[in-house]
Coordinates of C-alpha atoms in Angstrom, one line a residue:
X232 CA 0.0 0.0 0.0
X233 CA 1.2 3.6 -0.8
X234 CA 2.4 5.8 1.7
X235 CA 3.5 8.9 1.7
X236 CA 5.1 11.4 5.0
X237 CA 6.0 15.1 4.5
X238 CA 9.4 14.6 6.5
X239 CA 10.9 18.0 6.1
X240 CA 10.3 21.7 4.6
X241 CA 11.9 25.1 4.8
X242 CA 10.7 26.3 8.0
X243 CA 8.0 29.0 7.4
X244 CA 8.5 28.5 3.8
X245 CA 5.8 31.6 2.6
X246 CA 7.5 33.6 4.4
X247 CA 11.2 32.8 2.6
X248 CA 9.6 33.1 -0.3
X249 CA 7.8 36.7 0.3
X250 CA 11.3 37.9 1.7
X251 CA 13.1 36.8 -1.9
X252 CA 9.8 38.4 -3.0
X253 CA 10.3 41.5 -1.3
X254 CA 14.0 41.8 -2.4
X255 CA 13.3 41.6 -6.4
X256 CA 10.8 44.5 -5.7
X257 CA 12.2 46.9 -2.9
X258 CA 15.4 48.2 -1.9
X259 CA 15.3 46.6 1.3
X260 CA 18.7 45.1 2.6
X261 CA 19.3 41.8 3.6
X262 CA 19.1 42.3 7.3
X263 CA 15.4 44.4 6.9
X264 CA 14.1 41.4 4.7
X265 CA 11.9 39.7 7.6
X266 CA 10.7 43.0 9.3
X267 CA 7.3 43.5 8.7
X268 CA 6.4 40.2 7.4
X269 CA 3.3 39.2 9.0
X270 CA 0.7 37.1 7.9
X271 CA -1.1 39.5 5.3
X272 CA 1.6 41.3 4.1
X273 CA 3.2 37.2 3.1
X274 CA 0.0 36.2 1.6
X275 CA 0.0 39.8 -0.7
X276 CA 3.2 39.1 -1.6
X277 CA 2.4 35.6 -2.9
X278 CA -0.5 36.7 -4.4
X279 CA 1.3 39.2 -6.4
X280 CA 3.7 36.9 -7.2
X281 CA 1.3 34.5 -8.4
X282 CA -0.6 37.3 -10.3
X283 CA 2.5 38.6 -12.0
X284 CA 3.4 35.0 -13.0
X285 CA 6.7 35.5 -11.6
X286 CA 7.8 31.7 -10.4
X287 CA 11.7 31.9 -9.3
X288 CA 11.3 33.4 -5.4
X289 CA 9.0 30.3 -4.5
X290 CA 12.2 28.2 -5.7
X291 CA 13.5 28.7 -2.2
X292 CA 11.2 26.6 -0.4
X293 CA 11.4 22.9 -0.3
X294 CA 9.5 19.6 0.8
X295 CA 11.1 16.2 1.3
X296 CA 8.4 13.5 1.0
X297 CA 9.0 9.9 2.4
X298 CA 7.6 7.8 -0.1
X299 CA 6.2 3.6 -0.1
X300 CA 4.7 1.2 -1.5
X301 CA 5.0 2.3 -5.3
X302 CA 6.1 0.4 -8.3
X303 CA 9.6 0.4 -10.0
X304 CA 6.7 2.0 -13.2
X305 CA 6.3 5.2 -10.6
X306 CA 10.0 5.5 -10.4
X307 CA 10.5 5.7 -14.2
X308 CA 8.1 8.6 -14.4
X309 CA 9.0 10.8 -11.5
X310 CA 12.7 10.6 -12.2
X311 CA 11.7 12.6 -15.4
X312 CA 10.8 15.6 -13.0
X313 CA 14.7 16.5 -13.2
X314 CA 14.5 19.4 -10.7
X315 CA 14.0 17.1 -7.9
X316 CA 16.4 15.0 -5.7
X317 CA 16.2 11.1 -5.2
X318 CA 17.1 8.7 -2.7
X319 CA 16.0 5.2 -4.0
X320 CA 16.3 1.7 -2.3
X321 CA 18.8 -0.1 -3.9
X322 CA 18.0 -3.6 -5.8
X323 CA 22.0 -3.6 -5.7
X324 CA 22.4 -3.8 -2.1
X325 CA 19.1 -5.0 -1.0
X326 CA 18.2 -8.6 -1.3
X327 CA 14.5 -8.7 -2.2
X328 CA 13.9 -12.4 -1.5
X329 CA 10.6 -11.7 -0.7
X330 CA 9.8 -8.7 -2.9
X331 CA 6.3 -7.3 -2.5
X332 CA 4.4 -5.8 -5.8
X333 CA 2.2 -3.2 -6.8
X334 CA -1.4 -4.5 -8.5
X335 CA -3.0 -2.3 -11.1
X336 CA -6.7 -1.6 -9.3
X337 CA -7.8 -2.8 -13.1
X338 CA -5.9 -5.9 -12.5
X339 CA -7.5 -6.1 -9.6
X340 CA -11.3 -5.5 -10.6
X341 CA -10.5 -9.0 -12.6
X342 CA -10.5 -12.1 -10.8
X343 CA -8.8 -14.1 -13.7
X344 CA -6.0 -11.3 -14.5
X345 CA -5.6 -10.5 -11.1
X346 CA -5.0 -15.0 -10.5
X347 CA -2.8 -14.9 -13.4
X348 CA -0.7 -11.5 -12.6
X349 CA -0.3 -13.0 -8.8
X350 CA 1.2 -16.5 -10.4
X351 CA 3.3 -14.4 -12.2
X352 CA 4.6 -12.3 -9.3
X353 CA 4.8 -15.7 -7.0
X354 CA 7.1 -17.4 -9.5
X355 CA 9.8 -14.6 -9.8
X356 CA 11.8 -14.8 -6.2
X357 CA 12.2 -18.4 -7.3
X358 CA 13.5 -18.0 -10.2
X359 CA 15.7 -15.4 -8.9
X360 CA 16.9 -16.7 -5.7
X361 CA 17.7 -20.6 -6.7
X362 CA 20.0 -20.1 -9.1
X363 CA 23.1 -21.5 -8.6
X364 CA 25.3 -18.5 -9.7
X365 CA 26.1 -17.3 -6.5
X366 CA 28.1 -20.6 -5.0
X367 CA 29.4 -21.3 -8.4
X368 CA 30.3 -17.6 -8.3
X369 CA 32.0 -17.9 -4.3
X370 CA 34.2 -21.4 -5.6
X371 CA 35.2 -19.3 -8.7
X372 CA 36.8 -16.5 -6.5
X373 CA 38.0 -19.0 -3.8
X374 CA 40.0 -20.7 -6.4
X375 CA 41.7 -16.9 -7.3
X376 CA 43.1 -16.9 -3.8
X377 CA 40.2 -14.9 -2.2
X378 CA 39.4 -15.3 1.3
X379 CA 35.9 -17.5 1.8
X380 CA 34.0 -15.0 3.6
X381 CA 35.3 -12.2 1.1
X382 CA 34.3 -14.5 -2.2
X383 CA 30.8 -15.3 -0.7
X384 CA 29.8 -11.3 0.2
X385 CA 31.4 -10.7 -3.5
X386 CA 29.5 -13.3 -5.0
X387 CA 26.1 -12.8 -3.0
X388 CA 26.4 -8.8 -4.4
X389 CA 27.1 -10.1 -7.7
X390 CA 24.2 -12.1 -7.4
X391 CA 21.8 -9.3 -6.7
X392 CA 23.1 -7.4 -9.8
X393 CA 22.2 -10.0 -12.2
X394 CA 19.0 -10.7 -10.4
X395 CA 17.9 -7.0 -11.0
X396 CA 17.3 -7.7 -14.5
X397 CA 14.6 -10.2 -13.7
X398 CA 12.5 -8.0 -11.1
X399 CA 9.2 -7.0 -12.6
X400 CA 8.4 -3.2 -12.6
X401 CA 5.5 -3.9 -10.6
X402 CA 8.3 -4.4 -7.5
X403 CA 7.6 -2.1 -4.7
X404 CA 10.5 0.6 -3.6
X405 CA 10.7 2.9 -1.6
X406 CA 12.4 6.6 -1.9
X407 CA 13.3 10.1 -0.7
X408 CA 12.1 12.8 -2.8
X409 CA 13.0 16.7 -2.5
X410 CA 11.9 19.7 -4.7
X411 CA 11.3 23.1 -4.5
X412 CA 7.6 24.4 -4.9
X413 CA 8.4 25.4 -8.1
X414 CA 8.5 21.9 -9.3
X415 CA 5.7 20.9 -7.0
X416 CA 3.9 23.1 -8.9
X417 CA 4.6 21.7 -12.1
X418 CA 4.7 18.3 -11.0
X419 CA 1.1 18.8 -10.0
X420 CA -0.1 20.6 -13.3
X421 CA 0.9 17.2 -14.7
X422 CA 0.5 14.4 -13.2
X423 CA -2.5 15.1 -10.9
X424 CA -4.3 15.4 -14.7
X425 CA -6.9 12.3 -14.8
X426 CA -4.5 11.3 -18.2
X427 CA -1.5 10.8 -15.7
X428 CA -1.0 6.9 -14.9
X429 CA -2.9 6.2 -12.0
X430 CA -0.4 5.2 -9.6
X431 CA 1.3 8.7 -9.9
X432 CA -1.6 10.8 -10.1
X433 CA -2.7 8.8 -6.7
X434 CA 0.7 9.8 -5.4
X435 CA 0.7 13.5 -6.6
X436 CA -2.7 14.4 -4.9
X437 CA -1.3 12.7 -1.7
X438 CA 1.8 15.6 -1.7
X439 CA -0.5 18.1 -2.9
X440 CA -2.6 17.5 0.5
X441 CA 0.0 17.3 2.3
X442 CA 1.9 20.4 1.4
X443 CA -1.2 22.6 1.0
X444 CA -1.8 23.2 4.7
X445 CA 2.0 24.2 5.0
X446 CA 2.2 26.8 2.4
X447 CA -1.7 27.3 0.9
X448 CA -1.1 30.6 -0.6
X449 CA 2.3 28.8 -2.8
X450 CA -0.5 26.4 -3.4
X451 CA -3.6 27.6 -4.0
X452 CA -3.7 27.4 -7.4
X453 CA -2.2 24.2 -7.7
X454 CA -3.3 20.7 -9.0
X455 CA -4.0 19.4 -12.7
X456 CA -4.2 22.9 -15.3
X457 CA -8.3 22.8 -15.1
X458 CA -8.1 24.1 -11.4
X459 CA -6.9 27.6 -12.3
X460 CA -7.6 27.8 -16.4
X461 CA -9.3 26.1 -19.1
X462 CA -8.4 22.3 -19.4
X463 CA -4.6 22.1 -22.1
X464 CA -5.5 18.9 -23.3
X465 CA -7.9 19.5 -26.2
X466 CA -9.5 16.4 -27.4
X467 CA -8.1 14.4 -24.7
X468 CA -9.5 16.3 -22.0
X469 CA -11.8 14.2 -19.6
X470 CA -14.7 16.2 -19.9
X471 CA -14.9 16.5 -15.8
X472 CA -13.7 20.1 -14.9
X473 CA -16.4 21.2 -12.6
X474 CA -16.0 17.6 -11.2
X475 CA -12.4 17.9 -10.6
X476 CA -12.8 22.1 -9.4
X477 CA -14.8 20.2 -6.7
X478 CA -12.1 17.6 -5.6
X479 CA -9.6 20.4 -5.2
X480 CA -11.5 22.8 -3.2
X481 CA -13.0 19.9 -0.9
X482 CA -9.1 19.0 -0.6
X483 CA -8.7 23.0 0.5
X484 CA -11.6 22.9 3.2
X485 CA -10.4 19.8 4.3
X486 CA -7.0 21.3 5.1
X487 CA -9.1 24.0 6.9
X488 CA -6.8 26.8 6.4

């Protein structure tokens, strides 16, 4: 199952970003940027900011998710957001002999795929962790003059390597992910869009509620394009705006700030 923990931000991160804010537009010095900022002079700034379409002060704030439970798929898309920071489990240095999976909820809707996808998944860690290689692998090196324990720890990481390249993509991992709200923000325009696959899309509304409480001015016109403008997706929009309008502002009172 998909989790998902906001473990770290910029302290008072709309605040940061009104005082870079305040700097671009003022000829305050750097020891007068905090005086003065209270609450509704941050939020004007951020809604000027936001008005003016200028984007590079909310760069300085960032959110460090703790992330779960998603497939090796998710991985392969997020890692396309390049203006982010990763920390990913290793399939190197992590023996998965009892890898768990990620099920596609259509999968799951059908008894018969879902039986045949499971068989699929079951039969893997044998077929990874029975092969001989990694003995074979251990006498190899022994005979070289390596020490035993040395030759087997070689052998079991070499064993590992190999064995990455029969893993599914449907193996879980788990990760550290960092970006600044700037590429929230964009990371949100896209893949909270009802076209995103629906493992990411189920992870980006997941951040989005948990960073809007901390910083809902940054925010506030986040989530897929239709929130704030017309829907950028032409023929292949989904039809549901007013349906997805709702979702986000019940996500906002929820958050009740």
């Amino acid at each position: 199952m998909m989790t998902v923990r906001l473990i770290a931000h910029t302290p008072e991160p709309e605040k940061v970003v009104a005082a870079a804010a305040k700097l671009c537009y003022s000829d305050a010095h750097i020891e007068d940027l905090l005086d003065g900022l209270t609450e509704e002079k941050t939020a004007k700034f951020l809604t000027m900011l936001s008005d003016l379409g200028h984007a590079s002060p909310i760069e300085h704030a960032s959110f460090t998710f703790g992330i779960e439970g998603v497939s090796r798929t998710l991985l392969a898309q997020i890692t396309r957001h390049r203006i982010a920071s990763f920390s990913v489990q290793s399939q190197r240095y992590v023996r998965l002999d009892d890898f768990r999976y990620v099920v596609p909820p259509e999968i799951e809707a059908i008894p018969e795929a879902k039986a045949a996808f499971l068989a699929s998944m079951e039969e893997t860690p044998g077929a990874i962790w029975t092969w001989p290689t990694s003995w074979k692998r251990a006498a190899r090196l022994m005979a070289e003059g390596m020490p035993e324990k040395q030759a087997r720890a070689k052998a079991g990481k070499q064993a590992n390597e190999d064995a990455r390249f029969v893993l599914p993509n449907a193996c879980e991992t788990k990760m550290v992910v960092t970006m600044n709200a700037r590429s929230l923000q964009n990371f949100f325009h896209l893949r909270c869009c009802s076209r995103a696959q629906w493992e990411i899309r189920q992870l980006a509304e997941e951040m989005f509620r948990l960073v809007y409480p901390v910083a809902p001015h940054i925010f506030a016109k986040s989530g897929p394009a239709c929130v704030s403008g017309p829907c950028p997706e032409g023929k292949m929009c989904c039809g549901k705006t007013a349906e997805v309008r709702a979702k986000y502002a019940a996500y906002k009172e929820e958050a009740g700030v």
